[in-house]
Short mmCIF file of C-alpha atoms in Angstrom, two decimals:
data_model
loop_
_atom_site.label_atom_id
_atom_site.label_comp_id
_atom_site.label_asym_id
_atom_site.label_seq_id
_atom_site.Cartn_x
_atom_site.Cartn_y
_atom_site.Cartn_z
CA MET Y 37 47.73 25.13 60.45
CA GLY Y 38 48.86 28.64 60.59
CA LYS Y 39 50.80 27.50 57.12
CA LYS Y 40 47.27 25.96 55.51
CA LYS Y 41 45.21 29.08 56.11
CA LYS Y 42 48.09 31.57 54.57
CA ALA Y 43 48.21 29.54 51.44
CA ALA Y 44 44.23 29.43 51.13
CA LYS Y 45 44.07 32.91 51.53
CA ASP Y 46 46.70 33.43 48.86
CA ASP Y 47 44.47 31.45 46.57
CA GLN Y 48 41.71 33.56 47.23
CA MET Y 49 43.37 36.69 46.34
CA THR Y 50 44.37 34.96 43.07
CA LEU Y 51 41.07 34.33 42.05
CA ALA Y 52 39.96 37.51 42.93
CA GLU Y 53 42.33 39.07 40.69
CA ALA Y 54 41.46 36.54 38.04
CA TYR Y 55 37.82 37.46 38.09
CA VAL Y 56 38.42 41.09 38.04
CA GLY Y 57 41.23 40.92 34.91
CA PHE Y 58 38.73 38.76 33.00
CA GLN Y 59 36.14 41.69 33.65
CA ILE Y 60 38.79 44.22 32.83
CA GLN Y 61 39.25 42.08 29.56
CA LEU Y 62 35.71 41.96 28.56
CA LYS Y 63 34.65 45.79 29.33
CA GLU Y 64 38.22 46.45 26.67
CA LYS Y 65 36.30 44.45 24.14
CA GLU Y 66 33.12 46.28 24.66
CA ILE Y 67 35.15 49.53 24.46
CA GLU Y 68 36.70 48.17 21.06
CA GLU Y 69 33.43 46.84 19.86
CA PHE Y 70 31.90 50.44 20.89
CA GLU Y 71 34.70 52.55 19.23
CA SER Y 72 34.16 49.98 16.06
CA GLU Y 73 30.63 51.21 15.84
CA VAL Y 74 31.26 54.96 16.64
CA LYS Y 75 33.63 54.79 13.60
CA THR Y 76 31.04 52.88 11.33
CA LEU Y 77 28.27 55.45 12.34
CA GLU Y 78 30.63 58.46 11.73
CA GLU Y 79 31.31 57.05 8.19
CA LYS Y 80 27.44 56.34 8.10
CA ASN Y 81 26.97 59.79 8.78
CA GLN Y 82 29.38 61.28 6.27
CA ARG Y 83 27.96 59.28 3.47
CA TYR Y 84 24.43 60.48 4.63
CA ASN Y 85 25.78 64.12 4.60
CA GLN Y 86 27.21 63.87 1.13
CA ARG Y 87 23.82 62.08 -0.33
CA GLN Y 88 21.74 64.95 1.37
CA GLU Y 89 23.95 67.15 -0.19
CA HIS Y 90 23.68 65.70 -3.63
CA LEU Y 91 20.31 65.80 -2.93
CA LYS Y 92 19.75 69.13 -2.29
CA GLU Y 93 21.52 70.20 -5.08
CA GLU Y 94 19.21 67.75 -7.37
CA GLN Y 95 16.32 69.73 -5.83
CA LEU Y 96 17.56 72.77 -6.45
CA GLY Y 97 17.71 71.65 -10.28
CA HIS Y 98 14.59 70.52 -10.34
CA ILE Y 99 13.04 73.49 -8.32
CA GLN Y 100 14.80 75.60 -11.37
CA THR Y 101 13.41 73.29 -14.15
CA LEU Y 102 10.41 73.42 -12.31
CA LEU Y 103 10.16 77.22 -12.12
CA LYS Y 104 11.36 77.43 -16.04
CA GLN Y 105 8.27 75.11 -17.07
CA ALA Y 106 6.06 77.21 -15.08
CA LYS Y 107 6.85 80.89 -16.66
CA ASP Y 108 7.09 78.54 -20.04
CA GLN Y 109 2.92 77.59 -19.08
CA GLU Y 110 2.21 81.28 -18.24
CA ARG Y 111 3.84 82.50 -21.24
CA GLU Y 112 1.83 79.74 -23.80
CA LEU Y 113 -1.46 80.81 -21.24
CA GLU Y 114 -0.55 83.89 -22.17
CA HIS Y 115 -0.85 83.58 -25.94
CA LYS Y 116 -3.55 81.62 -25.75
CA GLU Y 117 -7.16 82.81 -26.60
CA VAL Y 118 -9.53 82.93 -23.68
CA VAL Y 119 -12.04 80.75 -23.81
CA SER Y 120 -15.83 81.01 -22.32
CA LYS Y 121 -18.15 79.12 -20.23
CA GLU Y 122 -20.12 77.56 -22.55
CA GLN Y 123 -17.04 76.17 -24.07
CA VAL Y 124 -15.59 74.71 -20.81
CA GLU Y 125 -18.78 73.15 -20.31
CA GLN Y 126 -19.02 71.89 -23.68
CA ALA Y 127 -15.27 70.10 -23.47
CA LEU Y 128 -16.60 69.04 -20.15
CA GLN Y 129 -19.96 67.35 -21.83
CA ASP Y 130 -17.94 65.53 -24.57
CA ASN Y 131 -15.03 64.23 -21.85
CA TRP Y 132 -18.17 63.20 -19.84
CA GLU Y 133 -19.13 61.24 -22.47
CA LEU Y 134 -16.08 59.77 -23.88
CA GLU Y 135 -15.63 58.72 -20.49
CA LYS Y 136 -19.16 57.03 -20.40
CA THR Y 137 -18.51 55.51 -23.53
CA LYS Y 138 -15.11 54.09 -22.55
CA GLU Y 139 -16.76 52.63 -19.21
CA ARG Y 140 -19.59 50.93 -21.86
CA LYS Y 141 -16.89 49.59 -24.02
CA ILE Y 142 -15.11 48.30 -20.63
CA GLU Y 143 -18.17 46.78 -19.38
CA GLU Y 144 -18.73 44.98 -22.74
CA LEU Y 145 -15.07 43.54 -23.03
CA ARG Y 146 -15.54 42.64 -19.18
CA SER Y 147 -18.76 40.96 -20.20
CA GLN Y 148 -17.20 39.14 -23.74
CA LEU Y 149 -13.93 38.42 -21.41
CA ASN Y 150 -16.29 36.57 -18.61
CA ASP Y 151 -18.03 34.56 -21.51
CA LEU Y 152 -14.74 34.01 -22.94
CA GLU Y 153 -13.73 32.64 -19.40
CA GLN Y 154 -16.75 30.53 -19.48
CA THR Y 155 -15.85 29.01 -22.54
CA VAL Y 156 -12.49 28.54 -21.64
CA LEU Y 157 -13.55 26.44 -18.66
CA THR Y 158 -16.48 24.69 -20.33
CA ALA Y 159 -13.48 23.74 -22.80
CA GLY Y 160 -11.42 22.72 -19.82
CA ARG Y 161 -14.12 20.34 -18.39
CA GLU Y 162 -14.89 18.93 -21.84
CA LYS Y 163 -11.07 18.23 -22.53
CA GLN Y 164 -10.99 16.79 -18.94
CA TYR Y 165 -13.70 15.10 -19.75
CA TRP Y 166 -12.34 13.23 -22.67
CA LEU Y 167 -8.73 12.98 -21.12
CA ASP Y 168 -10.41 10.83 -18.62
CA TYR Y 169 -12.58 8.89 -20.86
CA LYS Y 170 -9.30 8.48 -22.74
CA ASN Y 171 -7.64 6.76 -19.99
CA VAL Y 172 -10.18 5.38 -17.94
CA GLY Y 173 -13.32 4.88 -20.02
CA SER Y 174 -11.97 4.50 -23.25
CA LYS Y 175 -10.57 1.11 -22.24
CA GLU Y 176 -13.35 -0.13 -20.47
CA HIS Y 177 -15.17 0.37 -23.65
CA ALA Y 178 -12.96 -1.27 -25.98
CA LYS Y 179 -13.18 -3.99 -23.49
CA GLN Y 180 -16.96 -4.30 -23.99
CA ILE Y 181 -16.69 -3.88 -27.81
CA ARG Y 182 -13.91 -6.70 -28.10
CA LEU Y 183 -16.63 -8.78 -26.02
CA LEU Y 184 -19.79 -7.96 -28.04
CA GLU Y 185 -17.84 -8.85 -30.76
CA GLN Y 186 -16.86 -12.25 -29.63
CA GLU Y 187 -20.59 -12.48 -28.60
CA LEU Y 188 -21.33 -11.52 -32.08
CA LEU Y 189 -18.88 -13.84 -33.57
CA GLN Y 190 -19.85 -16.63 -31.90
CA MET Y 191 -23.77 -16.10 -32.29
CA GLN Y 192 -22.65 -15.79 -36.23
CA LYS Y 193 -21.02 -19.22 -35.71
CA ASP Y 194 -23.92 -20.77 -33.99
CA PHE Y 195 -26.37 -19.39 -35.84
CA GLN Y 196 -23.94 -20.85 -39.10
CA GLU Y 197 -23.81 -24.18 -37.84
CA MET Y 198 -27.64 -24.47 -36.93
CA ALA Y 199 -28.29 -23.56 -40.53
CA ASP Y 200 -25.86 -25.80 -41.72
CA HIS Y 201 -27.62 -28.70 -39.31
CA MET Y 202 -30.99 -27.38 -40.59
CA GLN Y 203 -30.17 -27.43 -43.92
CA ARG Y 204 -28.22 -31.06 -43.71
CA SER Y 205 -31.53 -32.42 -41.86
CA LEU Y 206 -33.74 -30.81 -44.38
CA ASP Y 207 -31.84 -32.15 -47.47
CA ALA Y 208 -31.24 -35.36 -45.56
CA THR Y 209 -35.12 -35.25 -45.18
CA VAL Y 210 -35.68 -34.53 -48.44
CA ASN Y 211 -33.45 -37.30 -49.98
CA GLU Y 212 -35.20 -39.77 -47.34
CA ILE Y 213 -38.79 -38.53 -49.31
CA ASN Y 214 -37.48 -38.61 -52.49
CA LYS Y 215 -36.16 -42.33 -51.83
CA GLN Y 216 -39.17 -43.11 -50.05
CA THR Y 217 -41.48 -41.79 -53.28
CA GLU Y 218 -39.19 -43.45 -55.71
CA LYS Y 219 -39.00 -46.91 -53.60
CA GLN Y 220 -42.98 -46.64 -53.61
CA ILE Y 221 -43.51 -45.58 -57.00
CA ASP Y 222 -41.10 -48.80 -57.98
CA ASP Y 223 -43.31 -50.70 -55.78
CA LYS Y 224 -46.22 -50.11 -57.08
CA LYS Y 225 -45.09 -50.73 -60.51
CA HIS Y 226 -43.23 -53.84 -59.80
CA LEU Y 227 -46.99 -54.52 -58.09
CA ALA Y 228 -48.83 -53.64 -61.36
CA SER Y 229 -46.11 -55.18 -63.71
CA GLU Y 230 -46.97 -58.64 -61.39
CA GLN Y 231 -50.69 -58.06 -61.34
CA ALA Y 232 -50.39 -57.43 -65.46
CA ILE Y 233 -48.00 -60.63 -66.08
CA ARG Y 234 -50.46 -62.73 -63.73
CA HIS Y 235 -52.78 -62.02 -66.53
CA LEU Y 236 -50.41 -62.91 -69.49
CA ASP Y 237 -50.25 -66.48 -70.76
CA LYS Y 238 -47.29 -68.64 -69.87
CA GLN Y 239 -45.10 -67.72 -73.01
CA THR Y 240 -45.53 -63.77 -72.38
CA ARG Y 241 -44.63 -63.75 -69.20
CA GLN Y 242 -41.10 -65.72 -70.43
CA GLU Y 243 -40.44 -63.44 -72.68
CA VAL Y 244 -41.11 -60.72 -70.08
CA LYS Y 245 -38.42 -62.56 -68.06
CA GLU Y 246 -35.98 -62.97 -70.56
CA ASN Y 247 -36.38 -59.44 -71.74
CA ASP Y 248 -35.72 -58.59 -67.91
CA TRP Y 249 -32.45 -60.71 -68.18
CA LEU Y 250 -31.13 -59.43 -71.33
CA LYS Y 251 -31.37 -55.92 -70.24
CA ARG Y 252 -29.25 -56.93 -66.81
CA GLU Y 253 -26.85 -58.49 -69.43
CA ALA Y 254 -26.48 -55.39 -71.48
CA GLN Y 255 -25.93 -53.18 -68.88
CA PHE Y 256 -23.04 -55.68 -67.74
CA TYR Y 257 -21.47 -55.72 -70.82
CA ARG Y 258 -21.99 -52.00 -71.47
CA ASN Y 259 -19.61 -51.61 -68.16
CA GLU Y 260 -17.32 -54.11 -69.47
CA VAL Y 261 -16.87 -52.28 -72.90
CA ALA Y 262 -16.68 -48.74 -71.32
CA VAL Y 263 -13.79 -50.26 -69.50
CA MET Y 264 -12.18 -51.80 -72.36
CA GLU Y 265 -12.38 -48.86 -74.23
CA VAL Y 266 -10.60 -46.71 -71.37
CA SER Y 267 -7.83 -49.32 -71.31
CA VAL Y 268 -7.21 -49.29 -75.01
CA GLN Y 269 -7.22 -45.53 -74.90
CA LYS Y 270 -4.40 -45.75 -72.71
CA LEU Y 271 -2.89 -48.29 -74.55
CA GLU Y 272 -2.67 -46.04 -77.60
CA GLN Y 273 -1.50 -43.22 -75.83
CA ASP Y 274 1.53 -45.38 -74.48
CA ASN Y 275 1.75 -46.98 -78.00
CA LEU Y 276 2.10 -43.21 -79.52
CA GLU Y 277 4.77 -41.72 -77.20
CA LEU Y 278 6.73 -44.77 -77.79
CA MET Y 279 6.71 -44.40 -81.33
CA SER Y 280 7.52 -40.73 -80.38
CA GLN Y 281 10.60 -41.64 -78.63
CA LEU Y 282 11.63 -44.39 -80.98
CA PHE Y 283 11.40 -41.96 -84.05
CA GLU Y 284 13.40 -39.15 -81.81
CA CYS Y 285 15.86 -41.47 -80.79
CA ARG Y 286 16.85 -42.88 -84.88
CA LEU Y 287 16.56 -38.78 -85.86
CA GLU Y 288 18.95 -38.29 -83.02
CA ASP Y 289 21.54 -41.54 -84.15
CA LEU Y 290 21.37 -40.45 -87.39
CA LYS Y 291 22.36 -36.64 -86.52
CA ILE Y 292 25.04 -37.81 -84.05
CA SER Y 293 26.41 -40.56 -86.31
CA ARG Y 294 26.61 -37.84 -89.23
CA LYS Y 295 28.34 -35.17 -86.78
CA VAL Y 296 31.06 -37.72 -85.44
CA PHE Y 297 31.33 -39.03 -89.46
CA LEU Y 298 31.83 -35.33 -90.16
CA THR Y 299 34.25 -34.26 -87.31
CA GLN Y 300 36.91 -37.44 -88.42
CA VAL Y 301 36.48 -37.61 -91.93
CA ALA Y 302 36.74 -33.56 -92.81
CA GLY Y 303 39.63 -34.01 -94.78
CA LEU Y 304 38.27 -36.52 -97.54
CA GLU Y 305 37.29 -35.85 -101.33
CA ILE Y 306 33.85 -36.91 -102.33
CA ALA Y 307 33.82 -37.93 -105.56
CA GLU Y 308 30.27 -38.45 -106.29
CA PRO Y 309 27.53 -36.06 -105.38
CA GLY Y 310 24.99 -36.77 -103.40
CA LEU Y 311 23.27 -35.93 -99.99
CA LEU Y 312 26.52 -35.11 -98.13
CA GLY Y 313 28.17 -33.63 -101.54
CA GLU Y 314 28.58 -30.11 -100.94
CA ASP Y 315 31.93 -28.64 -99.52
CA LEU Y 316 31.81 -29.73 -95.92
CA GLU Y 317 34.00 -26.72 -95.06
CA LYS Y 318 30.95 -24.11 -95.74
CA LEU Y 319 28.07 -26.26 -94.33
CA GLU Y 320 27.21 -26.37 -90.65
CA LEU Y 321 24.61 -28.64 -89.59
CA SER Y 322 21.49 -26.96 -87.58
CA ASP Y 323 21.46 -27.81 -83.83
CA HIS Y 324 18.10 -29.48 -83.50
CA SER Y 325 19.36 -30.78 -80.02
CA ALA Y 326 17.96 -27.08 -78.54
CA ARG Y 327 14.16 -27.73 -79.35
CA THR Y 328 14.03 -31.43 -78.43
CA PRO Y 329 14.93 -32.64 -74.41
CA SER Y 330 18.13 -33.94 -74.54
CA ARG Y 331 18.33 -37.68 -74.72
CA PRO Y 332 20.84 -40.32 -73.61
CA LYS Y 333 23.02 -41.77 -76.10
CA SER Y 334 22.40 -45.19 -77.75
CA ALA Y 335 24.47 -48.16 -77.06
CA ILE Y 336 25.47 -48.55 -80.75
CA LEU Y 337 26.53 -45.20 -81.02
CA ALA Y 338 28.56 -45.09 -77.60
CA ALA Y 339 30.47 -48.05 -79.38
CA VAL Y 340 31.56 -46.91 -82.62
CA GLU Y 341 32.63 -43.91 -81.06
CA LYS Y 342 34.73 -45.43 -78.59
CA LYS Y 343 36.05 -47.82 -81.39
CA VAL Y 344 36.70 -44.64 -83.45
CA PHE Y 345 38.36 -42.47 -80.69
CA SER Y 346 40.53 -45.09 -79.47
CA LEU Y 347 42.41 -45.88 -82.25
CA PRO Y 348 46.47 -44.88 -82.18
CA GLU Y 349 47.87 -42.08 -84.15
CA ASN Y 350 50.61 -44.03 -85.60
CA PHE Y 351 48.56 -47.23 -87.07
CA GLU Y 352 49.63 -47.99 -90.53
CA ARG Y 353 47.83 -47.44 -93.57
CA GLU Y 354 46.07 -50.30 -95.32
CA GLU Y 355 44.96 -48.51 -98.44
CA THR Y 356 46.63 -46.08 -100.96
CA PRO Y 357 44.91 -42.54 -100.75
CA THR Y 358 43.57 -43.01 -104.26
CA GLU Y 359 41.71 -45.74 -102.89
CA LEU Y 360 40.76 -43.75 -99.90
CA ASP Y 361 39.57 -40.92 -102.07
CA SER Y 362 37.87 -42.90 -104.36
CA MET Y 363 35.57 -44.70 -101.57
CA ASP Y 364 31.86 -43.26 -101.30
CA LEU Y 365 31.17 -41.21 -98.34
CA GLY Y 366 28.16 -43.48 -97.44
CA THR Y 367 30.24 -46.46 -97.55
CA PHE Y 368 32.20 -44.86 -94.52
CA LEU Y 369 29.17 -44.23 -92.80
CA TYR Y 370 26.68 -47.18 -93.07
CA GLY Y 371 28.57 -49.87 -94.93
CA ARG Y 372 26.87 -49.75 -98.43
CA GLN Y 373 25.09 -46.90 -100.53
CA GLY Y 374 21.97 -48.66 -100.59
CA ASP Y 375 21.25 -48.44 -96.87
CA PHE Y 376 22.32 -44.71 -97.09
CA GLN Y 377 19.59 -44.22 -99.79
CA GLN Y 378 16.86 -45.17 -97.57
CA TYR Y 379 16.79 -42.03 -95.69
CA LEU Y 380 16.72 -40.19 -99.23
CA GLN Y 381 12.77 -41.58 -99.58
CA LEU Y 382 11.08 -40.69 -95.92
CA GLY Y 383 8.23 -38.50 -97.40
CA PRO Y 384 8.03 -35.37 -94.49
CA LEU Y 385 10.34 -36.74 -92.67
CA GLU Y 386 13.41 -35.96 -95.47
CA LEU Y 387 12.84 -32.30 -94.23
CA LYS Y 388 13.41 -33.11 -90.91
CA LEU Y 389 17.04 -34.81 -91.92
CA LEU Y 390 17.87 -32.59 -94.74
CA SER Y 391 17.84 -29.55 -92.70
CA VAL Y 392 21.06 -27.82 -93.06
CA VAL Y 393 22.63 -24.04 -92.71
CA GLY Y 394 25.12 -22.66 -94.53
CA ARG Y 395 27.52 -19.99 -93.20
CA GLY Y 396 30.44 -18.85 -95.27
CA LEU Y 397 33.82 -19.27 -93.15
CA HIS Y 398 37.13 -17.96 -93.85
CA ILE Y 399 39.99 -20.01 -93.55
CA LYS Y 400 42.80 -18.36 -90.87
CA PRO Y 401 46.26 -19.59 -91.26
CA LEU Y 402 47.55 -21.55 -88.40
CA ASP Y 403 50.17 -19.58 -86.10
CA SER Y 404 53.81 -20.24 -86.49
CA THR Y 405 54.18 -21.01 -82.66
CA ILE Y 406 51.33 -23.62 -82.81
CA LYS Y 407 51.88 -24.99 -86.56
CA GLY Y 408 55.55 -25.59 -85.22
CA ALA Y 409 54.22 -27.64 -82.38
CA ILE Y 410 51.91 -29.90 -84.81
CA PRO Y 411 53.63 -32.54 -86.46
CA GLU Y 412 52.81 -32.87 -90.17
CA GLN Y 413 51.13 -35.72 -91.39
CA LYS Y 414 50.96 -36.71 -95.48
CA ALA Y 415 48.90 -39.80 -94.61
CA TRP Y 416 45.35 -40.00 -93.18
CA PRO Y 417 45.74 -42.02 -89.78
CA VAL Y 418 42.44 -43.50 -90.18
CA THR Y 419 41.79 -46.09 -92.94
CA CYS Y 420 38.84 -47.05 -94.61
CA GLN Y 421 39.17 -50.50 -93.14
CA MET Y 422 39.51 -49.21 -89.56
CA ILE Y 423 36.22 -47.19 -90.17
CA LYS Y 424 34.48 -50.78 -91.54
CA SER Y 425 35.90 -52.45 -88.90
CA ALA Y 426 34.23 -50.02 -86.52
CA PHE Y 427 31.03 -49.65 -88.16
CA SER Y 428 30.34 -53.51 -88.77
#
């Protein structure tokens, strides 16, 4: 027990010492803070003293400046003239009037400013009104306008439909009235005719009936004649078209056959002067195919071209060159000169068939490379007999 009491007492002493030490530390901290504050205050005091000295120096400088200015003003006052009391009163009166004028102008400006403020407020309210109208009222009004326009369109449509219906009703009524009137007139005419016929003799009544029958038959035949005239006119048009096509086919066959012959027999010499008796190397056939639409070749022309162009190059000659040169050019084309002579007596058609355009051309020598590639042929590979067999 004694040991426990002694240990508790030592603990209590230790706590008291700790508390005292803590208090000492707090006091030391407070002392340090006070010392730092004192140093700060001393520094501030020093700065304030320096500033005060600086301000005193400035004050002395300003005082000297003011004294100097006062002395200058005194000198100026000494040099100025002495002003009388009346002049002073007049100057005061002028100043007072000037002040009143300034106050009056200021009041006017204030009133104008108030008016402008009121105008600005009014304009602002009007602006706000129109903005509200633009944002809200305009949409409502636009909607109302659209509805009114739709109603107007519907009313116009209904009015037009009613007007059309009334017009149709009016037209139908007028037509019905006209029909009834015509019917009544016809009935009355028929009754009058019957009454008149009753008073006639038998022969006259028979003549009247025959006259009516003849009128009906005449009208029937007139209708048939009109139909037949239309048919005849159509047949005539078809006939003219067919004749025109046949005429064009003959012209084209003649033109193409002449071109085929000229391309195949361009190197022959012509003995007798005729339709084709001019120099073939200086003439060029005019192309009439551009004026008329293109047409397919005839079967005869196609067969002739096929036979002529299918002949072999190494075909043996059956006649001598002298006989070939002495042959007539028309015989090669048509077999007989008489068949060719019919194209010289065509009247107005002769101008079209004999339409030739001449153009002079220069003979250009062949290039050596091209000339060497083409074999020289002293004899013409196509004979008179071959051409006759092709056109027969």
